[in-house]
Amino acid sequence: MNLSERQEKILKIIKENSPISGDEIAEKLDLTRSALRTDFSILKKLDLIHSKTKKGYYFNFKCTPKKVSEVMSDRNSLDLNTSVYDAILHLFNHDLGTLIVEDNNCLVGIISRKDLLKSSLVGKNLEKMPVSMIMTRMPNIIYCLEDETILEATKKLIEHEIDSLPILRKENEKLIVVGRFTKTNVTKLYFEKLNKL
Ligand code: ADP
């Protein structure tokens, strides 16, 4: 069963903050607790979370994530018209390694740390140079759909020797960006696995 975008968000919040009350989750999502009741009961039925009276919701760490959408990071993307200078600031401010470039929510480019280094060595006016001049473009971008498995996504990272994959969702014939799957996600998963042994 595919989780909705909201259920994915709830799961991520619970995973990072267990135990957390329904009210606290609702506050983080800017919604009321009653609006989330169905989502909580679906996540419980799927055995992804459990709850304890007066304590709140817990993430069920015993269940191993399978889909990229369960572990992906925020998209944290840039608009096509952003300058290379602002892209470098964005990379530092958000502690990123690879930047996704979007046009109207659709994936159009990807920029690595090395792409930015290269452009700052040869580029003259980085404030005026748009990221579209230095990015790797569609259709050369390797990406994943949100229901692909972590195994498939990790294989893509290894085979193409890249650090990050945009995660996409098909919506009305368009491919919109919903997140990023990175080597850091893989390292965290591996750590969790080792830590449980
Ligand atoms: P680094 O440049 O730091 O080694 P990567 O290995 O991720 O980082 O990137 C190497 C090159 O591949 C860069 O030119 C970048 O634009 C490109 N690249 C990065 N991610 C992707 C991707 N998902 N699809 C296609 N090209 C990519």
Coordinates of N, CA and C and ligand atoms in Angstrom, one line a residue:
M1 N 0.8 -1.2 0.0 CA 0.0 0.0 0.0 C 0.9 1.3 0.0
N2 N 0.6 2.2 -0.9 CA 1.3 3.5 -0.9 C 0.8 4.4 0.1
L3 N 1.7 5.0 0.9 CA 1.3 6.0 1.9 C 1.1 7.4 1.2
S4 N 0.2 8.2 1.7 CA 0.0 9.5 1.2 C 1.1 10.4 1.6
E5 N 1.2 11.6 1.0 CA 2.3 12.5 1.3 C 2.2 12.9 2.8
R6 N 1.0 13.0 3.3 CA 0.8 13.4 4.7 C 1.3 12.3 5.6
Q7 N 0.9 11.1 5.3 CA 1.3 9.9 6.1 C 2.8 9.8 6.1
E8 N 3.4 10.0 5.0 CA 4.9 9.9 4.9 C 5.5 11.0 5.9
K9 N 4.9 12.2 5.9 CA 5.4 13.3 6.8 C 5.2 12.9 8.2
I10 N 4.0 12.3 8.6 CA 3.8 11.9 10.0 C 4.8 10.9 10.4
L11 N 5.0 9.9 9.5 CA 6.0 8.8 9.8 C 7.4 9.4 10.1
K12 N 7.8 10.3 9.3 CA 9.1 10.9 9.4 C 9.2 11.7 10.8
I13 N 8.1 12.4 11.1 CA 8.1 13.2 12.4 C 8.2 12.2 13.6
I14 N 7.4 11.1 13.5 CA 7.4 10.1 14.6 C 8.8 9.5 14.7
K15 N 9.4 9.1 13.5 CA 10.7 8.5 13.5 C 11.7 9.3 14.2
E16 N 11.7 10.6 13.9 CA 12.7 11.5 14.4 C 12.4 12.0 15.8
N17 N 11.2 11.9 16.3 CA 10.9 12.5 17.6 C 10.2 11.5 18.6
S18 N 10.2 10.2 18.4 CA 9.5 9.3 19.3 C 10.0 9.4 20.7
P19 N 9.1 9.3 21.7 CA 7.7 9.4 21.6 C 7.2 10.8 21.4
I20 N 6.1 11.0 20.7 CA 5.6 12.3 20.4 C 4.1 12.2 20.4
S21 N 3.4 13.3 21.0 CA 2.0 13.2 21.1 C 1.3 13.6 19.8
G22 N 0.0 13.2 19.7 CA -0.7 13.6 18.5 C -0.8 15.1 18.3
D23 N -1.0 15.8 19.5 CA -1.1 17.2 19.4 C 0.2 17.9 18.9
E24 N 1.3 17.3 19.3 CA 2.6 17.9 18.8 C 2.8 17.6 17.3
I25 N 2.4 16.4 16.9 CA 2.5 16.1 15.5 C 1.6 17.1 14.7
A26 N 0.4 17.3 15.2 CA -0.6 18.1 14.5 C 0.0 19.6 14.4
E27 N 0.6 20.0 15.5 CA 1.2 21.4 15.5 C 2.3 21.5 14.4
K28 N 3.1 20.5 14.3 CA 4.2 20.5 13.3 C 3.7 20.6 11.9
L29 N 2.5 20.0 11.7 CA 1.9 20.0 10.3 C 0.9 21.1 10.1
D30 N 0.7 21.9 11.2 CA -0.2 23.0 11.1 C -1.7 22.5 10.8
L31 N -2.0 21.4 11.5 CA -3.4 20.8 11.3 C -3.9 20.5 12.7
T32 N -5.2 20.1 12.7 CA -5.7 19.7 14.0 C -5.5 18.2 14.2
R33 N -5.5 17.8 15.5 CA -5.3 16.4 15.8 C -6.4 15.5 15.2
S34 N -7.6 16.0 15.2 CA -8.7 15.1 14.7 C -8.6 14.9 13.2
A35 N -8.0 15.9 12.5 CA -7.8 15.8 11.0 C -6.8 14.6 10.7
L36 N -6.0 14.2 11.7 CA -5.0 13.2 11.5 C -5.4 11.8 11.9
R37 N -6.6 11.7 12.5 CA -7.0 10.5 13.2 C -6.9 9.3 12.2
T38 N -7.5 9.5 11.0 CA -7.4 8.4 10.0 C -6.0 8.0 9.6
D39 N -5.2 9.0 9.5 CA -3.8 8.7 9.1 C -3.1 7.9 10.2
F40 N -3.3 8.3 11.5 CA -2.7 7.5 12.6 C -3.2 6.1 12.6
S41 N -4.5 5.9 12.3 CA -5.0 4.5 12.4 C -4.5 3.7 11.3
I42 N -4.3 4.3 10.1 CA -3.7 3.5 8.9 C -2.2 3.1 9.3
L43 N -1.5 4.1 9.8 CA -0.1 3.8 10.1 C 0.1 2.7 11.2
K44 N -0.9 2.7 12.1 CA -0.9 1.7 13.2 C -1.2 0.3 12.6
K45 N -2.3 0.3 11.7 CA -2.7 -1.0 11.1 C -1.5 -1.6 10.3
L46 N -0.7 -0.7 9.6 CA 0.4 -1.2 8.8 C 1.6 -1.6 9.7
D47 N 1.4 -1.4 11.0 CA 2.5 -1.7 12.0 C 3.7 -0.9 11.9
L48 N 3.5 0.3 11.3 CA 4.7 1.2 11.2 C 4.9 2.1 12.4
I49 N 3.8 2.3 13.2 CA 3.9 3.0 14.5 C 3.1 2.3 15.6
H50 N 3.3 2.6 16.8 CA 2.5 2.1 17.9 C 2.3 3.3 18.9
S51 N 1.3 3.2 19.8 CA 1.2 4.3 20.7 C 1.0 3.8 22.2
K52 N 1.4 4.6 23.1 CA 1.2 4.3 24.5 C 0.5 5.4 25.2
T53 N -0.5 5.1 26.1 CA -1.3 6.1 26.7 C -0.3 7.0 27.5
K54 N -0.6 8.3 27.4 CA 0.1 9.4 28.1 C 1.5 9.6 27.6
K55 N 2.0 8.7 26.7 CA 3.4 8.9 26.2 C 3.3 9.4 24.7
G56 N 2.5 8.8 23.9 CA 2.3 9.3 22.5 C 2.7 8.2 21.5
Y57 N 3.1 8.6 20.4 CA 3.4 7.7 19.3 C 4.8 7.3 19.2
Y58 N 5.1 6.0 18.8 CA 6.5 5.5 18.7 C 6.6 5.0 17.3
F59 N 7.8 5.2 16.7 CA 8.1 4.5 15.4 C 8.5 3.1 15.7
N60 N 8.0 2.2 14.8 CA 8.3 0.8 15.0 C 9.6 0.5 14.2
F61 N 10.7 0.6 14.9 CA 12.0 0.4 14.3 C 12.3 -1.0 13.9
K62 N 11.4 -1.9 14.3 CA 11.6 -3.3 13.9 C 11.3 -3.5 12.5
C63 N 10.4 -2.7 11.9 CA 10.1 -2.9 10.5 C 11.2 -2.2 9.6
T64 N 11.7 -2.9 8.7 CA 12.8 -2.3 7.9 C 12.2 -1.6 6.7
P65 N 12.6 -0.3 6.4 CA 12.0 0.4 5.3 C 12.4 -0.3 4.0
K66 N 11.4 -0.2 3.0 CA 11.7 -0.9 1.8 C 11.7 0.1 0.6
K67 N 10.8 1.1 0.7 CA 10.7 2.1 -0.4 C 11.5 3.3 -0.2
V68 N 12.0 3.9 -1.3 CA 12.8 5.2 -1.1 C 12.0 6.3 -0.4
S69 N 10.7 6.3 -0.7 CA 9.9 7.4 -0.1 C 9.9 7.3 1.4
E70 N 10.2 6.2 2.0 CA 10.2 6.0 3.5 C 11.4 6.6 4.1
V71 N 12.5 6.8 3.3 CA 13.7 7.3 4.0 C 14.3 8.6 3.3
M72 N 13.6 9.0 2.2 CA 14.2 10.1 1.4 C 14.3 11.4 2.3
S73 N 15.2 12.3 1.8 CA 15.3 13.6 2.5 C 14.4 14.7 1.7
D74 N 14.2 15.8 2.4 CA 13.5 16.9 1.7 C 14.1 17.3 0.4
R75 N 13.3 17.8 -0.5 CA 13.8 18.1 -1.9 C 14.8 19.3 -1.9
N76 N 14.5 20.3 -1.1 CA 15.5 21.4 -0.9 C 16.0 21.9 -2.2
S77 N 15.1 22.1 -3.2 CA 15.6 22.4 -4.5 C 15.7 23.9 -4.8
L78 N 16.2 24.2 -6.0 CA 16.4 25.6 -6.5 C 15.5 25.8 -7.7
D79 N 15.2 27.1 -7.9 CA 14.5 27.4 -9.2 C 15.5 27.6 -10.3
L80 N 15.1 27.3 -11.5 CA 15.9 27.4 -12.7 C 16.7 28.7 -12.8
N81 N 16.1 29.8 -12.3 CA 16.7 31.1 -12.5 C 17.6 31.6 -11.4
T82 N 17.8 30.7 -10.5 CA 18.8 31.0 -9.4 C 20.2 31.2 -9.9
S83 N 20.9 32.2 -9.3 CA 22.3 32.4 -9.8 C 23.2 31.3 -9.2
V84 N 24.4 31.1 -9.8 CA 25.3 30.1 -9.2 C 25.8 30.6 -7.8
Y85 N 25.9 31.9 -7.7 CA 26.3 32.5 -6.4 C 25.3 32.0 -5.3
D86 N 24.0 32.3 -5.6 CA 23.0 31.9 -4.6 C 22.9 30.4 -4.4
A87 N 23.2 29.6 -5.4 CA 23.2 28.2 -5.3 C 24.3 27.7 -4.3
I88 N 25.5 28.4 -4.4 CA 26.5 28.0 -3.4 C 26.1 28.4 -2.0
L89 N 25.5 29.5 -1.8 CA 25.0 29.9 -0.5 C 24.0 28.9 0.0
H90 N 23.1 28.4 -0.9 CA 22.0 27.5 -0.6 C 22.7 26.1 -0.1
L91 N 23.7 25.7 -0.8 CA 24.4 24.5 -0.5 C 25.0 24.5 0.9
F92 N 25.6 25.7 1.3 CA 26.1 25.8 2.7 C 25.0 26.0 3.7
N93 N 24.0 26.8 3.4 CA 23.0 27.1 4.4 C 22.2 25.9 4.7
H94 N 22.0 25.0 3.8 CA 21.2 23.8 4.0 C 22.0 22.5 4.2
D95 N 23.3 22.7 4.2 CA 24.2 21.5 4.4 C 24.0 20.4 3.4
L96 N 24.0 20.8 2.1 CA 23.7 19.8 1.0 C 25.0 19.5 0.3
G97 N 24.9 18.4 -0.5 CA 26.0 18.0 -1.3 C 25.7 18.1 -2.8
T98 N 24.4 17.9 -3.1 CA 23.9 18.0 -4.5 C 22.7 18.8 -4.5
L99 N 22.5 19.6 -5.5 CA 21.3 20.5 -5.6 C 20.4 20.1 -6.7
I100 N 19.1 20.1 -6.5 CA 18.1 19.8 -7.5 C 17.6 21.1 -8.1
V101 N 17.5 21.2 -9.4 CA 16.9 22.4 -10.0 C 15.6 22.1 -10.6
E102 N 14.6 22.9 -10.3 CA 13.2 22.7 -10.8 C 12.7 23.9 -11.6
D103 N 11.8 23.6 -12.5 CA 11.0 24.6 -13.2 C 9.6 24.2 -13.0
N104 N 8.8 25.0 -12.3 CA 7.4 24.7 -12.1 C 7.2 23.3 -11.4
N105 N 8.0 23.0 -10.4 CA 7.9 21.8 -9.7 C 8.5 20.6 -10.4
C106 N 8.8 20.8 -11.7 CA 9.4 19.7 -12.5 C 10.9 19.7 -12.5
L107 N 11.4 18.5 -12.5 CA 12.9 18.3 -12.5 C 13.5 18.8 -13.8
V108 N 14.5 19.7 -13.8 CA 15.1 20.1 -15.0 C 16.7 20.0 -14.9
G109 N 17.2 19.9 -13.7 CA 18.7 19.8 -13.6 C 19.1 19.4 -12.2
I110 N 20.5 19.0 -12.2 CA 21.1 18.6 -11.0 C 22.5 19.2 -11.0
I111 N 23.0 19.6 -9.8 CA 24.3 20.2 -9.7 C 25.0 19.6 -8.5
S112 N 26.2 19.2 -8.7 CA 27.0 18.6 -7.6 C 28.0 19.7 -7.1
R113 N 28.6 19.3 -5.9 CA 29.6 20.2 -5.3 C 30.7 20.6 -6.3
K114 N 31.1 19.5 -7.1 CA 32.2 19.7 -8.0 C 31.8 20.6 -9.2
D115 N 30.5 20.5 -9.6 CA 30.0 21.4 -10.7 C 30.2 22.9 -10.2
L116 N 29.9 23.1 -8.9 CA 29.9 24.5 -8.4 C 31.4 25.0 -8.3
L117 N 32.2 24.0 -7.8 CA 33.7 24.4 -7.7 C 34.2 24.8 -9.1
K118 N 33.9 23.9 -10.1 CA 34.4 24.2 -11.4 C 33.9 25.5 -11.9
S119 N 32.6 25.9 -11.7 CA 32.1 27.1 -12.2 C 32.7 28.3 -11.5
S120 N 33.1 28.1 -10.2 CA 33.7 29.2 -9.5 C 35.2 29.4 -9.8
L121 N 35.8 28.4 -10.4 CA 37.2 28.6 -10.9 C 37.2 29.3 -12.2
V122 N 36.2 29.0 -13.1 CA 36.3 29.6 -14.4 C 35.3 30.7 -14.7
G123 N 34.2 30.7 -13.8 CA 33.2 31.8 -14.0 C 33.6 33.1 -13.5
K124 N 33.2 34.2 -14.2 CA 33.6 35.5 -13.8 C 32.6 36.2 -12.9
N125 N 31.3 36.1 -13.3 CA 30.3 36.8 -12.6 C 29.2 35.8 -12.1
L126 N 29.5 35.2 -10.9 CA 28.6 34.1 -10.4 C 27.3 34.7 -10.0
E127 N 27.2 36.0 -9.7 CA 25.9 36.5 -9.3 C 24.9 36.6 -10.5
K128 N 25.5 36.7 -11.7 CA 24.7 36.9 -12.9 C 24.5 35.6 -13.6
M129 N 25.4 34.6 -13.3 CA 25.3 33.3 -14.1 C 24.2 32.4 -13.5
P130 N 23.2 32.1 -14.4 CA 22.1 31.2 -13.8 C 22.6 29.7 -13.7
V131 N 22.0 29.0 -12.8 CA 22.4 27.6 -12.6 C 22.2 26.8 -13.8
S132 N 21.2 27.2 -14.7 CA 20.9 26.5 -15.9 C 22.2 26.3 -16.8
M133 N 23.2 27.2 -16.6 CA 24.4 27.2 -17.4 C 25.4 26.1 -17.0
I134 N 25.2 25.6 -15.8 CA 26.2 24.6 -15.3 C 25.6 23.3 -14.9
M135 N 24.3 23.2 -14.9 CA 23.7 21.9 -14.4 C 23.7 20.8 -15.4
T136 N 23.6 19.6 -14.9 CA 23.4 18.4 -15.7 C 21.9 18.4 -16.0
R137 N 21.5 18.2 -17.3 CA 20.1 18.5 -17.6 C 19.3 17.2 -17.9
M138 N 18.0 17.3 -17.8 CA 17.2 16.2 -18.4 C 17.4 16.1 -19.9
P139 N 17.5 15.0 -20.5 CA 17.1 13.7 -20.0 C 18.3 12.9 -19.5
N140 N 19.4 13.6 -19.1 CA 20.6 12.9 -18.6 C 20.6 12.6 -17.1
I141 N 19.5 13.0 -16.4 CA 19.5 12.9 -15.0 C 19.0 11.5 -14.6
I142 N 19.7 10.9 -13.7 CA 19.3 9.6 -13.1 C 18.4 9.9 -12.0
Y143 N 17.2 9.3 -12.0 CA 16.2 9.6 -10.9 C 15.5 8.3 -10.5
C144 N 14.7 8.4 -9.5 CA 13.8 7.3 -9.0 C 12.4 7.7 -8.9
L145 N 11.5 6.8 -9.1 CA 10.1 7.1 -8.8 C 9.9 6.8 -7.3
E146 N 8.9 7.4 -6.6 CA 8.8 7.3 -5.2 C 8.5 5.9 -4.7
D147 N 7.9 5.0 -5.6 CA 7.6 3.7 -5.1 C 8.7 2.7 -5.5
E148 N 9.8 3.2 -6.0 CA 11.0 2.2 -6.2 C 11.6 1.8 -4.9
T149 N 12.2 0.7 -4.9 CA 12.8 0.2 -3.6 C 14.1 0.9 -3.3
I150 N 14.5 0.8 -2.0 CA 15.8 1.3 -1.6 C 16.9 0.6 -2.3
L151 N 16.7 -0.7 -2.5 CA 17.7 -1.6 -3.2 C 18.0 -1.0 -4.6
E152 N 16.9 -0.8 -5.4 CA 17.0 -0.3 -6.7 C 17.7 1.1 -6.8
A153 N 17.3 1.9 -5.8 CA 17.9 3.3 -5.8 C 19.4 3.2 -5.4
T154 N 19.7 2.4 -4.5 CA 21.2 2.3 -4.1 C 22.0 1.7 -5.3
K155 N 21.4 0.8 -6.0 CA 22.1 0.2 -7.2 C 22.4 1.4 -8.2
K156 N 21.4 2.3 -8.4 CA 21.6 3.4 -9.3 C 22.8 4.3 -8.8
L157 N 22.8 4.6 -7.5 CA 23.9 5.4 -7.0 C 25.3 4.8 -7.3
I158 N 25.3 3.5 -7.1 CA 26.6 2.8 -7.3 C 27.0 2.7 -8.7
E159 N 26.0 2.2 -9.6 CA 26.3 2.0 -11.0 C 26.7 3.3 -11.7
H160 N 26.0 4.4 -11.3 CA 26.3 5.7 -12.0 C 27.3 6.6 -11.3
E161 N 27.8 6.1 -10.2 CA 28.8 6.8 -9.4 C 28.4 8.2 -9.1
I162 N 27.2 8.3 -8.5 CA 26.7 9.7 -8.1 C 26.3 9.6 -6.6
D163 N 26.2 10.8 -6.1 CA 25.9 10.9 -4.6 C 24.4 11.0 -4.3
S164 N 23.6 11.4 -5.3 CA 22.2 11.7 -5.0 C 21.3 11.5 -6.2
L165 N 20.0 11.1 -5.8 CA 19.0 10.9 -6.9 C 17.8 11.7 -6.5
P166 N 17.2 12.5 -7.5 CA 15.9 13.1 -7.2 C 14.8 12.0 -7.2
I167 N 13.9 12.2 -6.2 CA 12.8 11.2 -6.2 C 11.5 11.9 -6.8
L168 N 10.9 11.2 -7.8 CA 9.8 11.9 -8.5 C 8.5 11.1 -8.3
R169 N 7.4 11.9 -8.5 CA 6.1 11.3 -8.5 C 5.4 11.7 -9.8
K170 N 4.7 10.8 -10.4 CA 3.9 11.1 -11.6 C 2.6 11.7 -11.3
E171 N 2.3 12.9 -11.8 CA 1.1 13.6 -11.4 C 0.6 14.3 -12.7
N172 N -0.5 13.8 -13.2 CA -1.1 14.4 -14.4 C -0.1 14.5 -15.6
E173 N 0.6 13.4 -15.9 CA 1.6 13.3 -17.0 C 2.8 14.1 -16.7
K174 N 2.9 14.8 -15.5 CA 4.1 15.5 -15.1 C 4.9 14.7 -14.1
L175 N 6.2 14.9 -14.1 CA 7.0 14.2 -13.1 C 7.5 15.3 -12.1
I176 N 6.9 15.3 -10.9 CA 7.2 16.4 -9.9 C 8.2 15.8 -8.9
V177 N 9.0 16.7 -8.4 CA 10.0 16.3 -7.4 C 9.4 16.2 -6.0
V178 N 9.6 15.1 -5.3 CA 9.1 15.0 -4.0 C 10.2 14.8 -2.9
G179 N 11.4 14.5 -3.3 CA 12.5 14.3 -2.4 C 13.8 14.0 -3.0
R180 N 14.8 13.7 -2.1 CA 16.1 13.3 -2.6 C 16.5 12.0 -1.9
F181 N 17.2 11.1 -2.6 CA 17.8 9.9 -2.0 C 19.3 10.0 -2.1
T182 N 20.0 10.0 -1.0 CA 21.4 10.3 -1.0 C 22.2 9.2 -0.4
K183 N 23.6 9.3 -0.6 CA 24.5 8.4 0.1 C 24.3 8.5 1.6
T184 N 24.0 9.7 2.1 CA 23.8 9.8 3.6 C 22.6 9.0 4.1
N185 N 21.5 8.9 3.2 CA 20.4 8.1 3.6 C 20.8 6.6 3.7
V186 N 21.7 6.2 2.8 CA 22.1 4.8 2.8 C 23.0 4.5 4.0
T187 N 23.9 5.5 4.3 CA 24.7 5.3 5.5 C 23.9 5.2 6.8
K188 N 22.9 6.0 6.9 CA 22.0 6.0 8.1 C 21.3 4.7 8.2
L189 N 20.8 4.1 7.1 CA 20.1 2.8 7.1 C 21.1 1.7 7.5
Y190 N 22.3 1.8 7.0 CA 23.3 0.8 7.3 C 23.6 0.9 8.8
F191 N 23.8 2.1 9.3 CA 24.1 2.3 10.8 C 22.9 1.7 11.6
E192 N 21.7 2.0 11.2 CA 20.5 1.4 12.0 C 20.6 -0.1 12.0
K193 N 20.9 -0.7 10.9 CA 20.9 -2.1 10.7 C 22.0 -2.7 11.7
L194 N 23.2 -2.1 11.6 CA 24.3 -2.6 12.4 C 24.0 -2.4 13.9
N195 N 23.4 -1.3 14.2 CA 23.1 -1.0 15.6 C 22.1 -1.9 16.2
K196 N 21.3 -2.6 15.4 CA 20.3 -3.5 15.9 C 20.8 -4.9 16.1
L197 N 22.0 -5.2 15.5 CA 22.6 -6.6 15.5 C 23.0 -7.0 17.0
Ligands
ADP1 P1 30.8 15.1 -7.1 O1 30.8 16.0 -8.3 O2 30.9 15.8 -5.8 O3 31.7 13.9 -7.2 P2 28.5 13.4 -8.0 O4 29.4 12.2 -8.2 O5 27.2 13.2 -7.4 O6 29.3 14.5 -7.0 O7 28.4 14.2 -9.4 C1 29.3 14.0 -10.5 C2 28.6 14.5 -11.8 O8 27.4 13.9 -12.0 C3 28.3 16.0 -11.7 O9 28.6 16.6 -12.9 C4 26.8 16.1 -11.5 O10 26.1 17.2 -12.2 C5 26.3 14.8 -12.1 N1 25.2 14.2 -11.4 C6 25.0 14.2 -10.0 N2 23.9 13.5 -9.7 C7 23.3 13.1 -10.9 C8 22.1 12.4 -11.2 N3 21.3 12.0 -10.3 N4 21.9 12.2 -12.6 C9 22.8 12.6 -13.5 N5 23.9 13.2 -13.2 C10 24.2 13.5 -12.0

